[in-house]
Structure formats: C-alpha cells, structure tokens
Tab-separated table of C-alpha atoms in Angstrom:
chain	number	residue	atom	x	y	z
A	21	MET	CA	-7.591	-15.329	-12.234
A	22	GLY	CA	-5.502	-12.137	-12.364
A	23	ASP	CA	-6.033	-11.431	-8.622
A	24	PHE	CA	-5.216	-15.021	-7.864
A	25	GLU	CA	-1.976	-14.760	-9.846
A	26	SER	CA	-1.077	-11.652	-7.820
A	27	LEU	CA	-1.828	-13.468	-4.576
A	28	SER	CA	0.284	-16.495	-5.660
A	29	GLU	CA	3.253	-14.144	-6.565
A	30	ALA	CA	2.915	-12.326	-3.221
A	31	THR	CA	2.779	-15.475	-1.060
A	32	SER	CA	5.682	-17.248	-2.744
A	33	GLY	CA	7.793	-14.096	-2.496
A	34	ALA	CA	6.904	-13.505	1.189
A	35	ILE	CA	7.795	-17.201	2.073
A	36	GLY	CA	11.032	-17.078	0.122
A	37	SER	CA	11.993	-13.793	2.006
A	38	LEU	CA	11.126	-15.280	5.429
A	39	LEU	CA	13.370	-18.305	4.863
A	40	SER	CA	16.311	-16.330	3.389
A	41	THR	CA	16.194	-13.739	6.160
A	42	THR	CA	16.301	-16.315	8.974
A	43	ILE	CA	19.164	-18.241	7.365
A	44	LEU	CA	21.321	-15.072	6.837
A	45	TYR	CA	20.370	-13.065	9.997
A	46	PRO	CA	23.665	-13.380	11.920
A	47	LEU	CA	25.451	-12.047	8.867
A	48	ASP	CA	22.945	-9.188	8.629
A	49	THR	CA	23.377	-8.181	12.208
A	50	CYS	CA	27.210	-8.089	11.852
A	51	LYS	CA	26.862	-6.048	8.562
A	52	THR	CA	24.480	-3.559	10.097
A	53	LYS	CA	26.588	-2.977	13.297
A	54	TYR	CA	29.631	-2.599	11.106
A	55	GLN	CA	27.938	-0.060	8.823
A	56	ALA	CA	26.483	1.984	11.667
A	57	GLU	CA	29.878	2.781	13.113
A	58	VAL	CA	31.538	5.961	11.857
A	59	ARG	CA	34.906	6.828	13.433
A	60	ALA	CA	38.354	7.990	12.350
A	61	HIS	CA	40.448	4.931	11.182
A	62	GLY	CA	42.528	4.804	14.423
A	63	GLN	CA	39.469	4.892	16.766
A	64	ARG	CA	37.312	2.208	15.103
A	65	ARG	CA	35.776	-0.371	17.272
A	66	TYR	CA	35.275	-2.710	14.325
A	67	ARG	CA	38.133	-2.645	11.833
A	68	HIS	CA	36.765	-5.670	10.059
A	69	LEU	CA	33.372	-7.268	9.713
A	70	SER	CA	34.589	-10.377	11.558
A	71	ASP	CA	35.276	-8.247	14.673
A	72	VAL	CA	31.528	-7.898	15.314
A	73	LEU	CA	31.237	-11.654	15.306
A	74	TRP	CA	34.260	-12.148	17.580
A	75	GLU	CA	32.879	-9.489	20.033
A	76	ALA	CA	29.605	-11.500	20.347
A	77	ILE	CA	31.349	-14.817	20.837
A	78	SER	CA	33.976	-13.512	23.236
A	79	ASN	CA	31.301	-11.999	25.524
A	80	GLY	CA	29.194	-15.119	25.382
A	81	GLN	CA	26.519	-13.269	23.424
A	82	PHE	CA	26.334	-15.397	20.258
A	83	LEU	CA	22.486	-15.654	20.433
A	84	SER	CA	22.400	-11.824	20.503
A	85	LEU	CA	23.351	-11.943	16.848
A	86	TYR	CA	19.642	-12.871	16.393
A	87	GLN	CA	18.270	-9.868	18.387
A	88	GLY	CA	15.480	-8.404	16.461
A	89	LEU	CA	14.992	-11.520	14.223
A	90	GLY	CA	11.239	-11.600	14.919
A	91	THR	CA	10.758	-7.937	13.818
A	92	LYS	CA	12.984	-8.512	10.877
A	93	ASN	CA	11.102	-11.453	9.775
A	94	LEU	CA	7.731	-9.692	10.271
A	95	GLN	CA	9.144	-6.676	8.263
A	96	SER	CA	10.609	-8.970	5.536
A	97	PHE	CA	7.470	-10.964	5.146
A	98	ILE	CA	5.192	-7.948	4.880
A	99	SER	CA	7.640	-6.188	2.708
A	100	GLN	CA	7.944	-9.038	0.262
A	101	PHE	CA	4.295	-9.737	0.259
A	102	VAL	CA	3.326	-6.056	-0.513
A	103	TYR	CA	6.221	-5.744	-3.000
A	104	PHE	CA	5.328	-8.860	-5.080
A	105	TYR	CA	1.592	-8.310	-4.854
A	106	GLY	CA	2.139	-4.605	-5.855
A	107	TYR	CA	4.474	-5.526	-8.643
A	108	SER	CA	2.223	-8.315	-10.045
A	109	TYR	CA	-0.908	-5.963	-9.740
A	110	PHE	CA	0.794	-2.964	-11.404
A	111	LYS	CA	2.237	-5.095	-14.154
A	112	ARG	CA	-1.192	-6.661	-14.920
A	113	LEU	CA	-2.749	-3.181	-14.765
A	114	TYR	CA	-0.256	-1.862	-17.260
A	115	LEU	CA	-0.846	-4.724	-19.661
A	116	GLU	CA	-4.510	-4.250	-19.533
A	117	LYS	CA	-4.313	-0.538	-20.024
A	118	SER	CA	-1.604	-0.623	-22.792
A	119	GLY	CA	-3.183	-3.660	-24.600
A	120	SER	CA	0.297	-5.137	-24.801
A	121	LYS	CA	1.069	-8.861	-24.343
A	122	LYS	CA	4.292	-8.364	-22.527
A	123	ILE	CA	5.938	-5.551	-20.594
A	124	GLY	CA	9.065	-3.822	-21.847
A	125	THR	CA	12.216	-3.175	-19.756
A	126	LYS	CA	11.493	0.577	-19.124
A	127	ALA	CA	7.918	-0.075	-18.083
A	128	ASN	CA	9.118	-2.983	-15.919
A	129	LEU	CA	11.454	-0.573	-14.062
A	130	LEU	CA	8.569	1.905	-13.343
A	131	VAL	CA	6.256	-0.899	-12.119
A	132	ALA	CA	8.939	-2.094	-9.836
A	133	ALA	CA	9.615	1.371	-8.487
A	134	ALA	CA	5.986	1.903	-7.829
A	135	ALA	CA	5.656	-1.405	-5.940
A	136	GLY	CA	8.862	-0.514	-4.031
A	137	ALA	CA	7.557	2.841	-2.956
A	138	CYS	CA	4.377	1.267	-1.619
A	139	THR	CA	6.417	-1.245	0.256
A	140	ALA	CA	8.720	1.377	1.859
A	141	ILE	CA	5.905	3.425	3.189
A	142	ALA	CA	3.933	0.361	4.596
A	143	THR	CA	6.903	-1.160	6.282
A	144	GLN	CA	9.215	1.784	7.273
A	145	PRO	CA	8.446	1.593	11.106
A	146	LEU	CA	9.388	-2.162	11.202
A	147	ASP	CA	12.507	-1.447	9.153
A	148	THR	CA	13.584	1.307	11.582
A	149	ALA	CA	12.867	-0.841	14.637
A	150	SER	CA	14.813	-3.840	13.262
A	151	SER	CA	17.850	-1.613	12.549
A	152	ARG	CA	17.787	-0.177	16.051
A	153	MET	CA	17.463	-3.607	17.554
A	154	GLN	CA	20.471	-4.898	15.470
A	155	THR	CA	22.701	-1.893	16.357
A	156	SER	CA	21.905	-2.011	20.119
A	157	ALA	CA	24.616	-3.345	22.357
A	158	PHE	CA	24.633	-7.129	22.513
A	159	GLY	CA	22.145	-8.434	24.967
A	160	LYS	CA	20.458	-5.045	25.439
A	161	SER	CA	18.012	-4.981	22.629
A	162	LYS	CA	14.450	-3.884	23.508
A	163	GLY	CA	11.184	-5.313	22.276
A	164	LEU	CA	9.331	-4.141	19.136
A	165	TRP	CA	6.842	-1.829	20.986
A	166	ASP	CA	9.519	-0.361	23.300
A	167	THR	CA	11.775	0.350	20.442
A	168	LEU	CA	9.090	2.069	18.365
A	169	THR	CA	7.986	4.250	21.313
A	170	GLU	CA	11.384	5.357	22.358
A	171	GLY	CA	10.703	8.819	20.629
A	172	ASP	CA	7.623	10.243	18.878
A	173	TRP	CA	6.049	8.343	16.026
A	174	SER	CA	7.897	10.416	13.388
A	175	ASN	CA	11.120	8.754	14.597
A	176	ALA	CA	9.618	5.496	13.397
A	177	PHE	CA	9.922	6.854	9.902
A	178	ASP	CA	13.533	7.764	10.096
A	179	GLY	CA	15.170	7.228	6.742
A	180	LEU	CA	11.874	7.172	4.828
A	181	GLY	CA	13.212	9.517	2.144
A	182	ILE	CA	16.260	7.266	1.519
A	183	SER	CA	14.054	4.222	1.509
A	184	LEU	CA	11.954	5.835	-1.234
A	185	LEU	CA	15.167	6.705	-3.032
A	186	LEU	CA	16.292	3.053	-2.667
A	187	THR	CA	13.216	1.868	-4.613
A	188	SER	CA	15.637	2.171	-7.560
A	189	ASN	CA	17.448	-0.892	-6.129
A	190	PRO	CA	14.813	-3.485	-6.581
A	191	ALA	CA	13.751	-1.671	-9.722
A	192	ILE	CA	17.121	-2.284	-11.305
A	193	GLN	CA	17.131	-5.774	-9.977
A	194	VAL	CA	13.799	-6.764	-11.338
A	195	GLY	CA	14.415	-4.992	-14.547
A	196	VAL	CA	17.627	-6.959	-15.156
A	197	THR	CA	16.126	-10.198	-13.890
A	198	GLY	CA	12.964	-9.930	-16.092
A	199	PHE	CA	15.013	-9.068	-19.159
A	200	ILE	CA	17.428	-12.100	-18.738
A	201	LYS	CA	14.710	-14.367	-17.522
A	202	GLU	CA	12.567	-13.688	-20.625
A	203	ILE	CA	15.546	-14.543	-22.887
A	204	LEU	CA	16.280	-17.772	-20.972
A	205	ARG	CA	12.662	-18.826	-21.027
A	206	LEU	CA	12.381	-18.305	-24.773
A	207	LYS	CA	15.402	-20.493	-25.349
A	208	LEU	CA	14.094	-23.106	-22.895
A	209	LYS	CA	10.779	-22.963	-24.583
A	210	LEU	CA	12.251	-23.811	-27.951
A	211	LEU	CA	14.128	-26.724	-26.373
A	212	LYS	CA	11.577	-28.146	-24.015
A	213	GLY	CA	8.193	-26.758	-24.963
A	214	ASN	CA	5.581	-24.909	-22.875
A	215	GLN	CA	6.514	-26.765	-19.620
A	216	ALA	CA	9.920	-25.216	-19.436
A	217	SER	CA	10.946	-23.386	-16.217
A	218	LEU	CA	14.191	-22.002	-14.819
A	219	SER	CA	16.242	-24.315	-12.747
A	220	ALA	CA	17.024	-23.453	-9.134
A	221	PHE	CA	20.745	-22.856	-9.909
A	222	THR	CA	19.928	-20.652	-12.876
A	223	ALA	CA	17.499	-18.542	-10.707
A	224	PHE	CA	20.216	-18.352	-8.034
A	225	LEU	CA	22.769	-16.885	-10.607
A	226	LEU	CA	20.219	-14.581	-12.001
A	227	GLY	CA	19.425	-13.185	-8.603
A	228	ALA	CA	23.041	-12.785	-7.711
A	229	LEU	CA	23.972	-10.878	-10.896
A	230	SER	CA	20.979	-8.550	-10.790
A	231	LYS	CA	21.348	-7.676	-7.094
A	232	SER	CA	25.070	-7.018	-7.346
A	233	ILE	CA	24.473	-4.406	-9.985
A	234	ALA	CA	21.759	-2.677	-7.970
A	235	THR	CA	23.683	-2.738	-4.709
A	236	CYS	CA	26.861	-1.188	-6.188
A	237	LEU	CA	24.969	1.652	-7.577
A	238	THR	CA	22.928	2.469	-4.435
A	239	TYR	CA	25.342	1.574	-1.677
A	240	PRO	CA	26.236	5.121	-0.307
A	241	ALA	CA	22.461	5.752	0.300
A	242	ILE	CA	22.230	2.342	1.998
A	243	ARG	CA	24.953	3.118	4.487
A	244	CYS	CA	23.536	6.565	5.297
A	245	LYS	CA	20.101	4.973	5.941
A	246	VAL	CA	21.551	2.469	8.412
A	247	MET	CA	23.359	5.263	10.272
A	248	ILE	CA	20.202	7.379	10.525
A	249	GLN	CA	18.237	4.450	11.849
A	250	SER	CA	20.915	3.007	14.223
A	251	ALA	CA	20.296	2.834	17.949
A	252	GLU	CA	21.221	5.671	20.258
A	253	ALA	CA	24.071	5.074	22.668
A	254	ASP	CA	23.708	5.677	26.376
A	255	GLU	CA	24.898	9.310	26.571
A	256	ASN	CA	24.059	12.509	28.507
A	257	ASN	CA	21.320	14.770	27.314
A	258	HIS	CA	23.823	17.218	25.511
A	259	LYS	CA	25.464	14.447	23.553
A	260	LYS	CA	22.126	12.798	22.624
A	261	ALA	CA	20.800	16.157	21.290
A	262	LYS	CA	24.003	16.593	19.276
A	263	ARG	CA	23.931	13.008	18.032
A	264	LYS	CA	20.240	13.291	16.993
A	265	ALA	CA	20.919	16.517	15.033
A	266	SER	CA	23.797	14.655	13.201
A	267	LYS	CA	21.422	11.768	12.166
A	268	THR	CA	19.802	13.734	9.442
A	269	LEU	CA	20.880	12.921	5.922
A	270	SER	CA	23.080	16.053	5.673
A	271	GLY	CA	24.650	15.287	9.051
A	272	VAL	CA	25.451	11.665	8.195
A	273	VAL	CA	26.971	12.611	4.929
A	274	PHE	CA	29.178	15.218	6.627
A	275	ALA	CA	30.208	12.760	9.431
A	276	ILE	CA	31.281	10.180	6.949
A	277	TRP	CA	33.158	12.637	4.854
A	278	ARG	CA	34.977	14.235	7.814
A	279	LYS	CA	35.901	11.051	9.609
A	280	GLU	CA	36.372	8.428	6.912
A	281	GLY	CA	36.687	10.309	3.593
A	282	VAL	CA	35.246	9.302	0.208
A	283	THR	CA	35.985	5.672	0.702
A	284	GLY	CA	33.789	5.700	3.927
A	285	PHE	CA	30.666	5.966	1.738
A	286	PHE	CA	31.523	2.374	0.570
A	287	LYS	CA	32.592	0.939	4.000
A	288	GLY	CA	31.103	-2.490	4.353
A	289	LEU	CA	30.092	-2.772	0.609
A	290	HIS	CA	31.590	-6.306	0.393
A	291	ALA	CA	29.365	-7.372	3.324
A	292	GLN	CA	26.316	-5.631	1.882
A	293	ILE	CA	26.906	-7.424	-1.547
A	294	LEU	CA	27.504	-10.723	0.134
A	295	LYS	CA	24.258	-10.551	2.263
A	296	THR	CA	22.008	-8.939	-0.349
A	297	VAL	CA	23.149	-11.292	-3.136
A	298	LEU	CA	22.687	-14.350	-1.090
A	299	SER	CA	19.390	-13.204	0.341
A	300	SER	CA	17.912	-12.129	-3.069
A	301	ALA	CA	19.262	-15.151	-4.883
A	302	LEU	CA	17.703	-17.521	-2.219
A	303	LEU	CA	14.570	-15.519	-2.418
A	304	LEU	CA	14.161	-15.769	-6.093
A	305	MET	CA	15.223	-19.412	-6.106
A	306	ILE	CA	12.625	-20.324	-3.513
A	307	LYS	CA	9.948	-18.159	-5.096
A	308	GLU	CA	10.578	-19.620	-8.471
A	309	LYS	CA	10.116	-23.160	-7.206
A	310	ILE	CA	7.084	-22.315	-5.055
A	311	ALA	CA	5.429	-20.391	-7.869
A	312	ALA	CA	6.059	-23.294	-10.356
A	313	THR	CA	4.551	-25.781	-7.899
A	314	THR	CA	1.643	-23.452	-7.332
A	315	TRP	CA	0.789	-23.221	-10.947
A	316	VAL	CA	0.991	-27.000	-11.403
A	317	VAL	CA	-1.526	-27.479	-8.558
A	318	LEU	CA	-3.767	-24.788	-10.073
A	319	LEU	CA	-3.595	-26.393	-13.473
A	320	ALA	CA	-4.474	-29.774	-12.030
A	321	ILE	CA	-7.484	-28.300	-10.148
A	322	ARG	CA	-8.534	-26.527	-13.138
A	323	ARG	CA	-8.456	-29.645	-15.386
A	324	SER	CA	-10.265	-31.601	-12.683
A	325	LEU	CA	-13.060	-29.020	-12.548
A	326	LEU	CA	-13.329	-28.905	-16.296
A	327	ALA	CA	-13.501	-32.719	-16.523
A	328	GLN	CA	-16.191	-32.712	-13.807
A	329	ASN	CA	-18.249	-30.069	-15.581
A	330	GLY	CA	-17.918	-32.120	-18.825
A	331	ARG	CA	-19.266	-35.286	-17.019
A	332	LEU	CA	-22.238	-33.247	-15.573
A	333	LYS	CA	-23.138	-31.806	-18.936
A	334	SER	CA	-22.980	-35.084	-20.620
A	335	ALA	CA	-25.207	-36.658	-17.883
C-alpha cells in the first residue's frame, strides 16, 4: 500500500504541474526573458516586464510566447513526478526507520531537500533546454534535440550546481506547507471528523504563502541560474567565447554587480513571485483535490473487495 501511496502522490503532483505550467506559460516566458537580460539601466531593452509582452505582440509573434512549451511541460511533468514520488518515498522510509507516527518539521525539510536533489539531477537537461528556448529571439527557437546538441553534453547541465542549491526552495515550501497543513487538518478533524480535507481555496492560500517565503530567500540564485542557461545571441566567435566565459556563476555575479548593482540581484523578483506563487498554489490545489478523489476511489475499491471476500467465505 505504501508504494501505491507514493505513486498516487507522484501522479497527482505531475498532473497538477502540467496544468499550472500550461496556464501560466506566457507569463513564464516574459519573466525568463526579462531576467536573462543584464545591461546598464540606460541600455536595457526591457525596462519593464510588460515590454517583453508588447515586443511579441507588436512583431506579430504572440504565439512565440509559447515557444518551448512542450519541453517545459515534459520537464515539469517529470520533475513533479520524481519530486512527489521521491518525497513520499523518503518520508515513508524515514517513518519506518525512525518508528515515528508523523514526521517533524526538520526531518520534513531534509526529506524535501533529498527529493529536490534527485529531481534536479534527473531533469537538468530539460530545464536548460526550456530556458534556452524561452530566451531565444521570438520565432527563432529551435527544437529540443537541436537545443540540447548545440554544444557538448556538459552544456546540458549548465546551472546544475545552482539547481542543487535551490533544493532549499521546495524544502522551505514543503516544510511550511506541511506544518500549517497539519495544524489545519487537526482543527478540521475536530470539527468534521476523519473525512475532513482542505478546501481548494485554503490549499491555494497555503501554497501562495509558503512559496513566497521560499522565493524571496532564494531569488538571487534563481536569477543567476536563468542567466547561465539563457540562449546565446548571434555573435562572432570572439564575442561568443567571451560571453561563454562570463556565463559561469562568478562571471554572472560580477556582470550583475557591475552593470546593475545590488538591486540587480533582485531584478524581476515581483514577476518571479507572481509566477511561482500562482504556479505552486495551482499545483497544490489541483494535487490536493486529485489526491482526495484518488483516496475516495481506493477506499471504495477496498471496501468492495472486503465485502466480496466476506461473501465468498460465508458461502
């Protein structure tokens, strides 16, 4: 039953991620292109997030806001499946080994970080490819295979170190979510009994709060990662070599510091919070409802099988 519980968690999480990613993809594309640009204030192409949207519309390239959607959905589906399966598996393993009936907040953070690390390693090539597609010029995005094979295979893992560092983001989110959810469910259980579950609106607010906290704490690393993974411009070989050298973590940090100052590390924070909060809240809301429905079906099947076995024994 434990493995089936992990599978149920993983499937509901992956479906929720797929739906939320598709709904919010144009916003994600605008956010990514805005984050990837690093220039002095007077030379910026995009002064505001809305400038990215207007560029696509004015050039008749609105549909290009969806460039890389297939890769992003594939990455998102696999990522959330691996994450929720890993989280559920590591949590169950911890409870079995420790003999505890429930997991504490600190252990919950460690379990979430372990699941996040596995997810980052498994999906990094797709994450890099989707970022390159989104930051390509409108209408000039390449396919998944062409994007991944532009350089050597090590380039497909650009930003992996930061991705591993950013496992603290979902760890914080899951830790906060789990802590608040447990309190809410205990109160609901007292009021409504064992059948109590979180409402969709409560799950939405819970996801928004936990993700906002995690995003604010980790945003400088998020922006550096986007810049490292962004598509190369059409430049001569000398400029390409120079640009590639500057797309190391130290090179990106120096570029932001020199051209934009300290505030540059938080450029696009409002867009990141808007996108990630909506995405995570939708994900948790959808997952919560799918998971609840799944368990209702499982309980119905279990009762039916038990009743059938009872009739066979009595016969």
